PDB file of C-alpha atoms in Angstrom:
ATOM      1  CA  UNK A  27      84.743  87.953  85.407  1.00 36.00           C
ATOM      2  CA  UNK A  28      86.743  86.536  82.412  1.00 34.00           C
ATOM      3  CA  UNK A  29      88.733  84.935  84.771  1.00 36.00           C
ATOM      4  CA  UNK A  30      85.555  82.460  84.964  1.00 32.00           C
ATOM      5  CA  UNK A  31      86.695  81.146  81.905  1.00 32.00           C
ATOM      6  CA  UNK A  32      88.343  78.364  83.996  1.00 38.00           C
ATOM      7  CA  UNK A  33      87.338  76.573  87.195  1.00 41.00           C
ATOM      8  CA  UNK A  34      89.039  77.684  89.851  1.00 37.00           C
ATOM      9  CA  UNK A  35      90.568  75.149  91.178  1.00 38.00           C
ATOM     10  CA  UNK A  36      93.252  74.368  87.647  1.00 46.00           C
ATOM     11  CA  UNK A  37      95.175  77.127  88.743  1.00 44.00           C
ATOM     12  CA  UNK A  38      96.513  75.206  91.131  1.00 42.00           C
ATOM     13  CA  UNK A  39      97.340  72.869  88.698  1.00 44.00           C
ATOM     14  CA  UNK A  40      98.555  74.692  85.917  1.00 49.00           C
ATOM     15  CA  UNK A  41     101.276  76.811  88.700  1.00 48.00           C
ATOM     16  CA  UNK A  42     102.743  74.204  89.593  1.00 46.00           C
ATOM     17  CA  UNK A  43     103.919  73.454  85.009  1.00 49.00           C
ATOM     18  CA  UNK A  44     104.575  78.014  84.904  1.00 52.00           C
ATOM     19  CA  UNK A  45     106.978  77.617  87.548  1.00 48.00           C
ATOM     20  CA  UNK A  46     108.980  74.592  86.087  1.00 47.00           C
ATOM     21  CA  UNK A  47     109.032  76.406  83.012  1.00 48.00           C
ATOM     22  CA  UNK A  48     110.072  79.857  84.025  1.00 51.00           C
ATOM     23  CA  UNK A  49     112.229  78.571  86.391  1.00 47.00           C
ATOM     24  CA  UNK A  50     114.311  75.977  84.681  1.00 47.00           C
ATOM     25  CA  UNK A  51     115.272  77.638  81.847  1.00 45.00           C
ATOM     26  CA  UNK A  52     116.391  81.163  83.806  1.00 48.00           C
ATOM     27  CA  UNK A  53     118.704  80.614  87.642  1.00 46.00           C
ATOM     28  CA  UNK A  54     118.184  84.224  87.987  1.00 45.00           C
ATOM     29  CA  UNK A  55     115.591  84.211  90.356  1.00 44.00           C
ATOM     30  CA  UNK A  56     117.000  80.692  92.393  1.00 43.00           C
ATOM     31  CA  UNK A  57     121.005  81.927  92.394  1.00 44.00           C
ATOM     32  CA  UNK A  58     120.275  85.695  93.444  1.00 44.00           C
ATOM     33  CA  UNK A  59     117.357  84.539  96.492  1.00 48.00           C
ATOM     34  CA  UNK A  60     115.780  88.423  96.476  1.00 64.00           C
ATOM     35  CA  UNK A  61     115.898  89.197  93.441  1.00 83.00           C
ATOM     36  CA  UNK A  62     113.168  91.188  92.873  1.00 93.00           C
ATOM     37  CA  UNK A  63     110.044  89.850  90.514  1.00 95.00           C
ATOM     38  CA  UNK A  64     107.560  92.927  88.984  1.00 97.00           C
ATOM     39  CA  UNK A  65     104.321  91.634  87.693  1.00 97.00           C
ATOM     40  CA  UNK A  66     102.208  92.614  85.205  1.00 98.00           C
ATOM     41  CA  UNK A  67      98.739  90.921  83.539  1.00 98.00           C
ATOM     42  CA  UNK A  68      94.993  90.290  84.553  1.00 98.00           C
ATOM     43  CA  UNK A  69      92.823  88.614  86.259  1.00 96.00           C
ATOM     44  CA  UNK A  70      95.429  85.324  85.971  1.00 95.00           C
ATOM     45  CA  UNK A  71      97.720  87.372  88.184  1.00 96.00           C
ATOM     46  CA  UNK A  72      95.605  89.958  90.524  1.00 97.00           C
ATOM     47  CA  UNK A  73      96.205  88.858  93.736  1.00 97.00           C
ATOM     48  CA  UNK A  74      93.027  91.980  94.570  1.00 97.00           C
ATOM     49  CA  UNK A  75      94.342  95.599  93.277  1.00 98.00           C
ATOM     50  CA  UNK A  76      91.456  95.776  92.049  1.00 98.00           C
ATOM     51  CA  UNK A  77      90.119  96.306  95.632  1.00 97.00           C
ATOM     52  CA  UNK A  78      90.892  99.526  95.323  1.00 97.00           C
ATOM     53  CA  UNK A  79      90.054 101.238  91.714  1.00 97.00           C
ATOM     54  CA  UNK A  80      86.532 102.315  91.665  1.00 96.00           C
ATOM     55  CA  UNK A  81      84.737  99.312  89.664  1.00 96.00           C
ATOM     56  CA  UNK A  82      82.505  97.391  89.762  1.00 94.00           C
ATOM     57  CA  UNK A  83      81.603  94.375  91.670  1.00 94.00           C
ATOM     58  CA  UNK A  84      81.827  92.636  88.337  1.00 92.00           C
ATOM     59  CA  UNK A  85      85.596  93.108  88.248  1.00 96.00           C
ATOM     60  CA  UNK A  86      86.032  91.933  92.327  1.00 96.00           C
ATOM     61  CA  UNK A  87      86.783  89.151  93.874  1.00 96.00           C
ATOM     62  CA  UNK A  88      86.743  90.384  97.438  1.00 96.00           C
ATOM     63  CA  UNK A  89      83.653  88.657  98.574  1.00 95.00           C
ATOM     64  CA  UNK A  90      83.782  84.525  98.360  1.00 95.00           C
ATOM     65  CA  UNK A  91      83.224  81.880  97.370  1.00 94.00           C
ATOM     66  CA  UNK A  92      86.682  83.464  96.514  1.00 95.00           C
ATOM     67  CA  UNK A  93      90.026  82.402  98.870  1.00 93.00           C
ATOM     68  CA  UNK A  94      87.761  79.563 100.380  1.00 92.00           C
ATOM     69  CA  UNK A  95      90.546  77.276  99.751  1.00 89.00           C
ATOM     70  CA  UNK A  96      93.815  78.484 100.895  1.00 91.00           C
ATOM     71  CA  UNK A  97      93.633  82.193 102.302  1.00 93.00           C
ATOM     72  CA  UNK A  98      90.665  81.086 104.243  1.00 93.00           C
ATOM     73  CA  UNK A  99      88.699  84.609 103.257  1.00 94.00           C
ATOM     74  CA  UNK A 100      88.559  87.219 100.385  1.00 96.00           C
ATOM     75  CA  UNK A 101      91.216  88.274  98.979  1.00 96.00           C
ATOM     76  CA  UNK A 102      90.566  89.554  96.189  1.00 96.00           C
ATOM     77  CA  UNK A 103      92.323  86.949  93.928  1.00 97.00           C
ATOM     78  CA  UNK A 104      90.282  85.353  91.211  1.00 95.00           C
ATOM     79  CA  UNK A 105      90.299  81.891  92.157  1.00 92.00           C
ATOM     80  CA  UNK A 106      89.862  79.702  95.342  1.00 91.00           C
ATOM     81  CA  UNK A 107      93.583  79.669  96.559  1.00 90.00           C
ATOM     82  CA  UNK A 108      96.897  81.192  94.859  1.00 92.00           C
ATOM     83  CA  UNK A 109      97.536  82.640  91.796  1.00 93.00           C
ATOM     84  CA  UNK A 110     100.358  80.886  89.295  1.00 90.00           C
ATOM     85  CA  UNK A 111     102.144  84.382  90.427  1.00 90.00           C
ATOM     86  CA  UNK A 112     101.942  83.306  94.492  1.00 92.00           C
ATOM     87  CA  UNK A 113     103.517  80.356  93.284  1.00 89.00           C
ATOM     88  CA  UNK A 114     106.385  81.930  91.164  1.00 89.00           C
ATOM     89  CA  UNK A 115     107.201  84.195  93.733  1.00 88.00           C
ATOM     90  CA  UNK A 116     106.630  80.838  96.432  1.00 87.00           C
ATOM     91  CA  UNK A 117     109.252  79.381  94.780  1.00 85.00           C
ATOM     92  CA  UNK A 118     111.640  82.546  94.492  1.00 84.00           C
ATOM     93  CA  UNK A 119     111.589  82.674  98.203  1.00 85.00           C
ATOM     94  CA  UNK A 120     109.304  86.102  97.662  1.00 89.00           C
ATOM     95  CA  UNK A 121     106.834  87.157 100.359  1.00 89.00           C
ATOM     96  CA  UNK A 122     103.164  86.411  98.833  1.00 89.00           C
ATOM     97  CA  UNK A 123     101.644  89.378  97.155  1.00 89.00           C
ATOM     98  CA  UNK A 124     100.114  92.567  98.567  1.00 92.00           C
ATOM     99  CA  UNK A 125      98.457  94.078  95.676  1.00 96.00           C
ATOM    100  CA  UNK A 126     100.642  97.098  95.023  1.00 97.00           C
ATOM    101  CA  UNK A 127      97.316  99.411  95.005  1.00 97.00           C
ATOM    102  CA  UNK A 128      97.278  98.448  99.046  1.00 96.00           C
ATOM    103  CA  UNK A 129      97.595 101.188 101.644  1.00 94.00           C
ATOM    104  CA  UNK A 130     100.113 100.772 103.342  1.00 89.00           C
ATOM    105  CA  UNK A 131     104.282 100.923 103.595  1.00 86.00           C
ATOM    106  CA  UNK A 132     105.868  98.505 100.764  1.00 88.00           C
ATOM    107  CA  UNK A 133     109.400  96.696 100.897  1.00 85.00           C
ATOM    108  CA  UNK A 134     110.293  97.404  96.142  1.00 94.00           C
ATOM    109  CA  UNK A 135     113.182  95.912  96.540  1.00 93.00           C
ATOM    110  CA  UNK A 136     111.241  92.763  96.871  1.00 93.00           C
ATOM    111  CA  UNK A 137     109.457  94.124  93.549  1.00 96.00           C
ATOM    112  CA  UNK A 138     105.737  94.658  93.245  1.00 97.00           C
ATOM    113  CA  UNK A 139     102.974  93.019  91.577  1.00 98.00           C
ATOM    114  CA  UNK A 140     100.281  95.704  89.131  1.00 98.00           C
ATOM    115  CA  UNK A 141      97.878  93.044  87.827  1.00 98.00           C
ATOM    116  CA  UNK A 142      94.166  93.829  87.608  1.00 98.00           C
ATOM    117  CA  UNK A 143      91.565  91.869  86.725  1.00 97.00           C
ATOM    118  CA  UNK A 144      90.413  92.278  83.333  1.00 97.00           C
ATOM    119  CA  UNK A 145      93.041  94.339  82.538  1.00 98.00           C
ATOM    120  CA  UNK A 146      94.050  94.637  78.781  1.00 98.00           C
ATOM    121  CA  UNK A 147      97.170  95.686  76.703  1.00 98.00           C
ATOM    122  CA  UNK A 148      95.112  97.822  74.676  1.00 98.00           C
ATOM    123  CA  UNK A 149      93.431 100.799  76.901  1.00 97.00           C
ATOM    124  CA  UNK A 150      90.616 101.771  75.837  1.00 97.00           C
ATOM    125  CA  UNK A 151      88.790  98.361  75.774  1.00 97.00           C
ATOM    126  CA  UNK A 152      88.347  98.358  79.693  1.00 97.00           C
ATOM    127  CA  UNK A 153      88.460 101.496  81.393  1.00 97.00           C
ATOM    128  CA  UNK A 154      86.747  99.689  84.366  1.00 97.00           C
ATOM    129  CA  UNK A 155      90.484  98.764  85.144  1.00 98.00           C
ATOM    130  CA  UNK A 156      94.300  99.406  85.717  1.00 98.00           C
ATOM    131  CA  UNK A 157      95.259  98.716  81.375  1.00 98.00           C
ATOM    132  CA  UNK A 158      98.770  97.655  80.624  1.00 98.00           C
ATOM    133  CA  UNK A 159      99.622 101.035  80.605  1.00 98.00           C
ATOM    134  CA  UNK A 160      97.818 102.099  83.778  1.00 98.00           C
ATOM    135  CA  UNK A 161     100.620  99.072  85.274  1.00 98.00           C
ATOM    136  CA  UNK A 162     103.319 100.627  84.088  1.00 98.00           C
ATOM    137  CA  UNK A 163     102.751 103.971  84.892  1.00 98.00           C
ATOM    138  CA  UNK A 164     103.120 102.444  87.666  1.00 98.00           C
ATOM    139  CA  UNK A 165     106.379 100.482  87.986  1.00 98.00           C
ATOM    140  CA  UNK A 166     107.212 103.809  86.356  1.00 98.00           C
ATOM    141  CA  UNK A 167     106.342 105.707  90.380  1.00 97.00           C
ATOM    142  CA  UNK A 168     108.372 101.974  91.996  1.00 98.00           C
ATOM    143  CA  UNK A 169     111.640 103.227  89.660  1.00 98.00           C
ATOM    144  CA  UNK A 170     111.242 106.138  90.998  1.00 97.00           C
ATOM    145  CA  UNK A 171     110.960 105.381  94.962  1.00 96.00           C
ATOM    146  CA  UNK A 172     113.395 102.882  94.826  1.00 96.00           C
ATOM    147  CA  UNK A 173     115.893 105.273  93.367  1.00 97.00           C
ATOM    148  CA  UNK A 174     114.683 108.253  96.273  1.00 96.00           C
ATOM    149  CA  UNK A 175     115.470 104.946  98.617  1.00 94.00           C
ATOM    150  CA  UNK A 176     117.953 103.980  98.068  1.00 95.00           C
ATOM    151  CA  UNK A 177     120.344 105.488  94.778  1.00 97.00           C
ATOM    152  CA  UNK A 178     120.439 105.207  91.289  1.00 97.00           C
ATOM    153  CA  UNK A 179     123.364 102.646  91.313  1.00 96.00           C
ATOM    154  CA  UNK A 180     121.381 100.120  94.256  1.00 95.00           C
ATOM    155  CA  UNK A 181     118.337 101.263  92.267  1.00 96.00           C
ATOM    156  CA  UNK A 182     119.604 100.159  89.080  1.00 96.00           C
ATOM    157  CA  UNK A 183     121.197  96.943  89.867  1.00 95.00           C
ATOM    158  CA  UNK A 184     117.507  95.083  91.132  1.00 95.00           C
ATOM    159  CA  UNK A 185     116.321  96.321  88.247  1.00 97.00           C
ATOM    160  CA  UNK A 186     118.037  94.743  86.211  1.00 96.00           C
ATOM    161  CA  UNK A 187     118.431  91.650  88.015  1.00 94.00           C
ATOM    162  CA  UNK A 188     114.531  91.439  88.357  1.00 95.00           C
ATOM    163  CA  UNK A 189     113.015  89.738  86.356  1.00 94.00           C
ATOM    164  CA  UNK A 190     109.202  91.343  84.917  1.00 96.00           C
ATOM    165  CA  UNK A 191     106.327  88.405  84.505  1.00 96.00           C
ATOM    166  CA  UNK A 192     103.543  88.629  82.961  1.00 97.00           C
ATOM    167  CA  UNK A 193      99.719  87.583  81.255  1.00 96.00           C
ATOM    168  CA  UNK A 194      97.905  90.354  79.263  1.00 98.00           C
ATOM    169  CA  UNK A 195      96.095  89.911  76.394  1.00 98.00           C
ATOM    170  CA  UNK A 196      93.118  87.278  76.911  1.00 97.00           C
ATOM    171  CA  UNK A 197      90.457  90.054  77.116  1.00 97.00           C
ATOM    172  CA  UNK A 198      91.105  91.689  74.447  1.00 98.00           C
ATOM    173  CA  UNK A 199      90.163  89.440  72.504  1.00 97.00           C
ATOM    174  CA  UNK A 200      87.445  87.732  74.370  1.00 95.00           C
ATOM    175  CA  UNK A 201      86.522  91.592  73.551  1.00 96.00           C
ATOM    176  CA  UNK A 202      86.877  92.175  70.261  1.00 97.00           C
ATOM    177  CA  UNK A 203      85.392  88.389  69.820  1.00 94.00           C
ATOM    178  CA  UNK A 204      82.590  89.800  71.253  1.00 91.00           C
ATOM    179  CA  UNK A 205      82.009  93.307  69.186  1.00 94.00           C
ATOM    180  CA  UNK A 206      83.291  91.057  65.980  1.00 94.00           C
ATOM    181  CA  UNK A 207      82.021  87.767  65.618  1.00 91.00           C
ATOM    182  CA  UNK A 208      82.152  87.584  61.841  1.00 92.00           C
ATOM    183  CA  UNK A 209      85.158  89.668  61.381  1.00 95.00           C
ATOM    184  CA  UNK A 210      88.314  88.542  58.594  1.00 94.00           C
ATOM    185  CA  UNK A 211      91.535  86.269  58.706  1.00 93.00           C
ATOM    186  CA  UNK A 212      93.089  89.787  57.746  1.00 95.00           C
ATOM    187  CA  UNK A 213      90.781  91.914  60.612  1.00 97.00           C
ATOM    188  CA  UNK A 214      92.082  89.896  62.965  1.00 97.00           C
ATOM    189  CA  UNK A 215      95.848  89.895  62.134  1.00 97.00           C
ATOM    190  CA  UNK A 216      95.542  93.430  61.903  1.00 98.00           C
ATOM    191  CA  UNK A 217      93.697  93.050  65.204  1.00 98.00           C
ATOM    192  CA  UNK A 218      96.519  91.026  67.064  1.00 98.00           C
ATOM    193  CA  UNK A 219      99.101  92.903  66.212  1.00 98.00           C
ATOM    194  CA  UNK A 220      98.440  96.461  67.513  1.00 98.00           C
ATOM    195  CA  UNK A 221      98.327  94.110  70.866  1.00 98.00           C
ATOM    196  CA  UNK A 222     101.860  92.762  70.247  1.00 98.00           C
ATOM    197  CA  UNK A 223     102.653  96.682  69.251  1.00 98.00           C
ATOM    198  CA  UNK A 224     101.320  97.895  72.890  1.00 98.00           C
ATOM    199  CA  UNK A 225     102.498  94.908  74.781  1.00 98.00           C
ATOM    200  CA  UNK A 226     106.571  95.495  72.966  1.00 98.00           C
ATOM    201  CA  UNK A 227     106.375  99.046  73.287  1.00 98.00           C
ATOM    202  CA  UNK A 228     105.860  98.242  76.916  1.00 98.00           C
ATOM    203  CA  UNK A 229     108.391  95.736  76.915  1.00 98.00           C
ATOM    204  CA  UNK A 230     110.643  97.912  76.060  1.00 98.00           C
ATOM    205  CA  UNK A 231     110.211 101.171  79.111  1.00 98.00           C
ATOM    206  CA  UNK A 232     110.841  98.008  80.927  1.00 98.00           C
ATOM    207  CA  UNK A 233     113.838  98.303  79.606  1.00 98.00           C
ATOM    208  CA  UNK A 234     114.640 101.308  78.652  1.00 98.00           C
ATOM    209  CA  UNK A 235     114.689 101.752  83.254  1.00 98.00           C
ATOM    210  CA  UNK A 236     116.956  98.557  83.398  1.00 98.00           C
ATOM    211  CA  UNK A 237     114.927  95.071  83.172  1.00 97.00           C
ATOM    212  CA  UNK A 238     116.698  92.499  80.911  1.00 96.00           C
ATOM    213  CA  UNK A 239     115.049  88.911  81.912  1.00 95.00           C
ATOM    214  CA  UNK A 240     111.345  88.975  81.309  1.00 96.00           C
ATOM    215  CA  UNK A 241     109.154  86.273  81.418  1.00 95.00           C
ATOM    216  CA  UNK A 242     105.854  86.448  79.046  1.00 96.00           C
ATOM    217  CA  UNK A 243     102.757  83.568  79.486  1.00 95.00           C
ATOM    218  CA  UNK A 244     100.643  82.945  76.663  1.00 96.00           C
ATOM    219  CA  UNK A 245      97.134  83.618  75.711  1.00 97.00           C
ATOM    220  CA  UNK A 246      95.397  80.259  76.748  1.00 95.00           C
ATOM    221  CA  UNK A 247      92.168  78.470  74.455  1.00 95.00           C
ATOM    222  CA  UNK A 248      90.001  81.199  74.902  1.00 94.00           C
ATOM    223  CA  UNK A 249      88.119  79.109  72.669  1.00 92.00           C
ATOM    224  CA  UNK A 250      87.475  76.379  74.395  1.00 92.00           C
ATOM    225  CA  UNK A 251      87.008  77.825  77.798  1.00 91.00           C
ATOM    226  CA  UNK A 252      82.816  77.243  79.615  1.00 91.00           C
ATOM    227  CA  UNK A 253      82.176  81.329  79.032  1.00 91.00           C
ATOM    228  CA  UNK A 254      83.347  81.074  75.447  1.00 91.00           C
ATOM    229  CA  UNK A 255      80.755  78.204  75.376  1.00 92.00           C
ATOM    230  CA  UNK A 256      78.138  79.743  77.015  1.00 93.00           C
ATOM    231  CA  UNK A 257      77.590  82.378  75.429  1.00 90.00           C
ATOM    232  CA  UNK A 258      77.848  80.761  72.030  1.00 89.00           C
ATOM    233  CA  UNK A 259      75.927  78.087  73.018  1.00 90.00           C
ATOM    234  CA  UNK A 260      78.774  75.350  72.298  1.00 91.00           C
ATOM    235  CA  UNK A 261      78.865  72.555  72.844  1.00 90.00           C
ATOM    236  CA  UNK A 262      81.428  70.699  75.830  1.00 88.00           C
ATOM    237  CA  UNK A 263      83.219  69.170  72.700  1.00 87.00           C
ATOM    238  CA  UNK A 264      83.233  72.249  70.531  1.00 91.00           C
ATOM    239  CA  UNK A 265      85.598  75.930  70.773  1.00 91.00           C
ATOM    240  CA  UNK A 266      84.585  79.239  69.475  1.00 92.00           C
ATOM    241  CA  UNK A 267      86.765  78.924  66.094  1.00 92.00           C
ATOM    242  CA  UNK A 268      87.457  83.138  65.725  1.00 92.00           C
ATOM    243  CA  UNK A 269      88.286  82.965  69.964  1.00 94.00           C
ATOM    244  CA  UNK A 270      90.617  80.199  69.568  1.00 95.00           C
ATOM    245  CA  UNK A 271      91.787  81.267  66.612  1.00 96.00           C
ATOM    246  CA  UNK A 272      93.090  84.811  67.814  1.00 97.00           C
ATOM    247  CA  UNK A 273      94.893  83.492  70.430  1.00 97.00           C
ATOM    248  CA  UNK A 274      96.756  80.858  68.304  1.00 97.00           C
ATOM    249  CA  UNK A 275      97.956  83.853  65.941  1.00 97.00           C
ATOM    250  CA  UNK A 276      98.578  86.065  68.614  1.00 98.00           C
ATOM    251  CA  UNK A 277     101.221  83.030  70.722  1.00 98.00           C
ATOM    252  CA  UNK A 278     102.753  83.091  67.288  1.00 98.00           C
ATOM    253  CA  UNK A 279     103.268  87.169  67.050  1.00 98.00           C
ATOM    254  CA  UNK A 280     104.444  87.275  70.751  1.00 98.00           C
ATOM    255  CA  UNK A 281     106.864  84.818  69.726  1.00 98.00           C
ATOM    256  CA  UNK A 282     107.776  86.667  67.369  1.00 98.00           C
ATOM    257  CA  UNK A 283     107.728  89.968  68.414  1.00 98.00           C
ATOM    258  CA  UNK A 284     110.554  88.573  71.586  1.00 98.00           C
ATOM    259  CA  UNK A 285     113.292  87.124  69.452  1.00 98.00           C
ATOM    260  CA  UNK A 286     113.053  91.089  67.591  1.00 98.00           C
ATOM    261  CA  UNK A 287     113.262  92.240  70.330  1.00 98.00           C
ATOM    262  CA  UNK A 288     116.402  89.783  71.371  1.00 97.00           C
ATOM    263  CA  UNK A 289     117.661  91.199  68.287  1.00 98.00           C
ATOM    264  CA  UNK A 290     116.978  94.779  68.774  1.00 97.00           C
ATOM    265  CA  UNK A 291     118.157  95.077  72.760  1.00 98.00           C
ATOM    266  CA  UNK A 292     121.647  93.963  74.169  1.00 98.00           C
ATOM    267  CA  UNK A 293     121.693  91.757  77.144  1.00 97.00           C
ATOM    268  CA  UNK A 294     117.580  91.066  76.553  1.00 97.00           C
ATOM    269  CA  UNK A 295     116.297  87.875  77.302  1.00 95.00           C
ATOM    270  CA  UNK A 296     113.032  85.561  77.605  1.00 95.00           C
ATOM    271  CA  UNK A 297     111.429  82.553  77.698  1.00 94.00           C
ATOM    272  CA  UNK A 298     107.696  82.025  77.826  1.00 95.00           C
ATOM    273  CA  UNK A 299     104.969  79.999  79.514  1.00 92.00           C
ATOM    274  CA  UNK A 300     103.400  77.552  76.986  1.00 93.00           C
ATOM    275  CA  UNK A 301      99.829  78.499  78.731  1.00 93.00           C
ATOM    276  CA  UNK A 302      97.763  78.277  75.692  1.00 95.00           C
ATOM    277  CA  UNK A 303      99.111  73.759  75.612  1.00 93.00           C
ATOM    278  CA  UNK A 304      99.271  73.420  79.037  1.00 90.00           C
ATOM    279  CA  UNK A 305      95.936  74.605  79.211  1.00 90.00           C
ATOM    280  CA  UNK A 306      95.167  72.625  76.052  1.00 91.00           C
ATOM    281  CA  UNK A 307      95.628  69.164  77.756  1.00 89.00           C
ATOM    282  CA  UNK A 308      93.759  69.510  81.049  1.00 85.00           C
ATOM    283  CA  UNK A 309      90.337  70.092  78.803  1.00 86.00           C
ATOM    284  CA  UNK A 310      91.411  67.429  77.170  1.00 85.00           C
ATOM    285  CA  UNK A 311      92.644  65.230  79.348  1.00 86.00           C
ATOM    286  CA  UNK A 312      91.058  65.974  82.744  1.00 85.00           C
ATOM    287  CA  UNK A 313      91.459  63.008  84.693  1.00 85.00           C
ATOM    288  CA  UNK A 314      95.280  62.422  84.008  1.00 85.00           C
ATOM    289  CA  UNK A 315      95.799  65.558  85.851  1.00 79.00           C
ATOM    290  CA  UNK A 316      93.230  64.356  88.656  1.00 80.00           C
ATOM    291  CA  UNK A 317      90.208  66.685  87.208  1.00 80.00           C
ATOM    292  CA  UNK A 318      86.595  65.395  86.963  1.00 82.00           C
ATOM    293  CA  UNK A 319      85.477  68.480  84.603  1.00 82.00           C
ATOM    294  CA  UNK A 320      87.061  70.318  82.941  1.00 83.00           C
ATOM    295  CA  UNK A 321      84.781  72.703  80.636  1.00 87.00           C
ATOM    296  CA  UNK A 322      82.306  73.915  83.311  1.00 88.00           C
ATOM    297  CA  UNK A 323      83.599  76.374  85.774  1.00 89.00           C
ATOM    298  CA  UNK A 324      83.870  75.739  89.679  1.00 88.00           C
ATOM    299  CA  UNK A 325      81.573  78.902  91.030  1.00 92.00           C
ATOM    300  CA  UNK A 326      79.525  80.199  88.631  1.00 92.00           C
ATOM    301  CA  UNK A 327      75.537  80.835  86.980  1.00 92.00           C
ATOM    302  CA  UNK A 328      74.799  79.567  84.089  1.00 92.00           C
ATOM    303  CA  UNK A 329      74.923  76.378  81.556  1.00 92.00           C
ATOM    304  CA  UNK A 330      78.553  76.201  82.110  1.00 91.00           C
ATOM    305  CA  UNK A 331      79.165  77.846  85.398  1.00 91.00           C
ATOM    306  CA  UNK A 332      80.653  81.015  83.255  1.00 87.00           C
ATOM    307  CA  UNK A 333      79.209  83.823  84.896  1.00 89.00           C
ATOM    308  CA  UNK A 334      78.334  85.870  88.472  1.00 91.00           C
ATOM    309  CA  UNK A 335      80.489  83.959  91.444  1.00 93.00           C
ATOM    310  CA  UNK A 336      79.544  84.480  94.382  1.00 91.00           C
ATOM    311  CA  UNK A 337      76.817  86.828  92.718  1.00 92.00           C
ATOM    312  CA  UNK A 338      73.381  86.014  93.021  1.00 89.00           C
ATOM    313  CA  UNK A 339      72.340  83.274  92.926  1.00 90.00           C
ATOM    314  CA  UNK A 340      75.181  80.563  91.518  1.00 92.00           C
ATOM    315  CA  UNK A 341      76.656  77.480  91.427  1.00 91.00           C
ATOM    316  CA  UNK A 342      79.379  76.012  93.243  1.00 90.00           C
ATOM    317  CA  UNK A 343      81.290  72.755  93.154  1.00 85.00           C
ATOM    318  CA  UNK A 344      81.684  70.735  96.060  1.00 80.00           C
ATOM    319  CA  UNK A 345      85.364  69.920  95.970  1.00 76.00           C
ATOM    320  CA  UNK A 346      87.837  72.171  93.959  1.00 72.00           C
ATOM    321  CA  UNK A 347      89.798  69.793  93.911  1.00 67.00           C
ATOM    322  CA  UNK A 348      87.957  68.476  91.280  1.00 62.00           C
ATOM    323  CA  UNK A 349      85.940  70.131  90.331  1.00 53.00           C
ATOM    324  CA  UNK A 350      82.715  67.156  90.921  1.00 46.00           C
TER     325      UNK A 350
END
């Protein structure tokens, strides 16, 4: 699974910075205790939606050692505990996420989490999971249900007051880098524009349904991840330049696209959490943030433990709190 690119416990430390960044610049959730939060994304945000789709074990995290630190059992989250989206929900006084696809009754006045581990902005890149487009379709079902239950006016108010949080694109770039390791700068730029274009189209559709407040998490330093190092036989100090370049291009293009939407769409508000810089700082200075190891994942196989956590013959760090 691609989230094995980071030590599982890194999610906790990064999460604290995420909600500090998000809630320092928007008061929507703080001032409206029960404002809804709708979440879209990949394995960084997936609370277990992949448990309920027909896909391989590679795209699931419903087996040990996932979940061992906080929930004490595997929930489908690609972490030893809570995810970034869980900490944000807690900070916003919302309950921990149940997967949108989990059977049973759901209370959508608090929002919903549609994220799917391995998800892509380009649907054809990974048909094994829920693409961003598929997540949008699920959101539309929630909008329809809210209108049926509450009426158009009340449902519209919930949708307008809500925050729309997303993290998507990283898997697209891993796939492109694997398929085109010798891609030219022009080819990479064109590909980034396709990814950003798909994200922008989804944002516009959410806006048309009432969304006004958007929080984006940009793409991390993909080329410096354990999986990039392991697949490309790199040393600890090396990064895979192609994937790293794609991440940087994506993050610049995301800012440009968001600013253009701010001009085009009345009352459109956005913030972007710089996940790239935060994670790069952790990679370069692990001791500063209380970690002993930043280049080797906490769970998995291979020289950097970058794949198959919980599957077959894998290794597990003794203490996820310091990745020792």
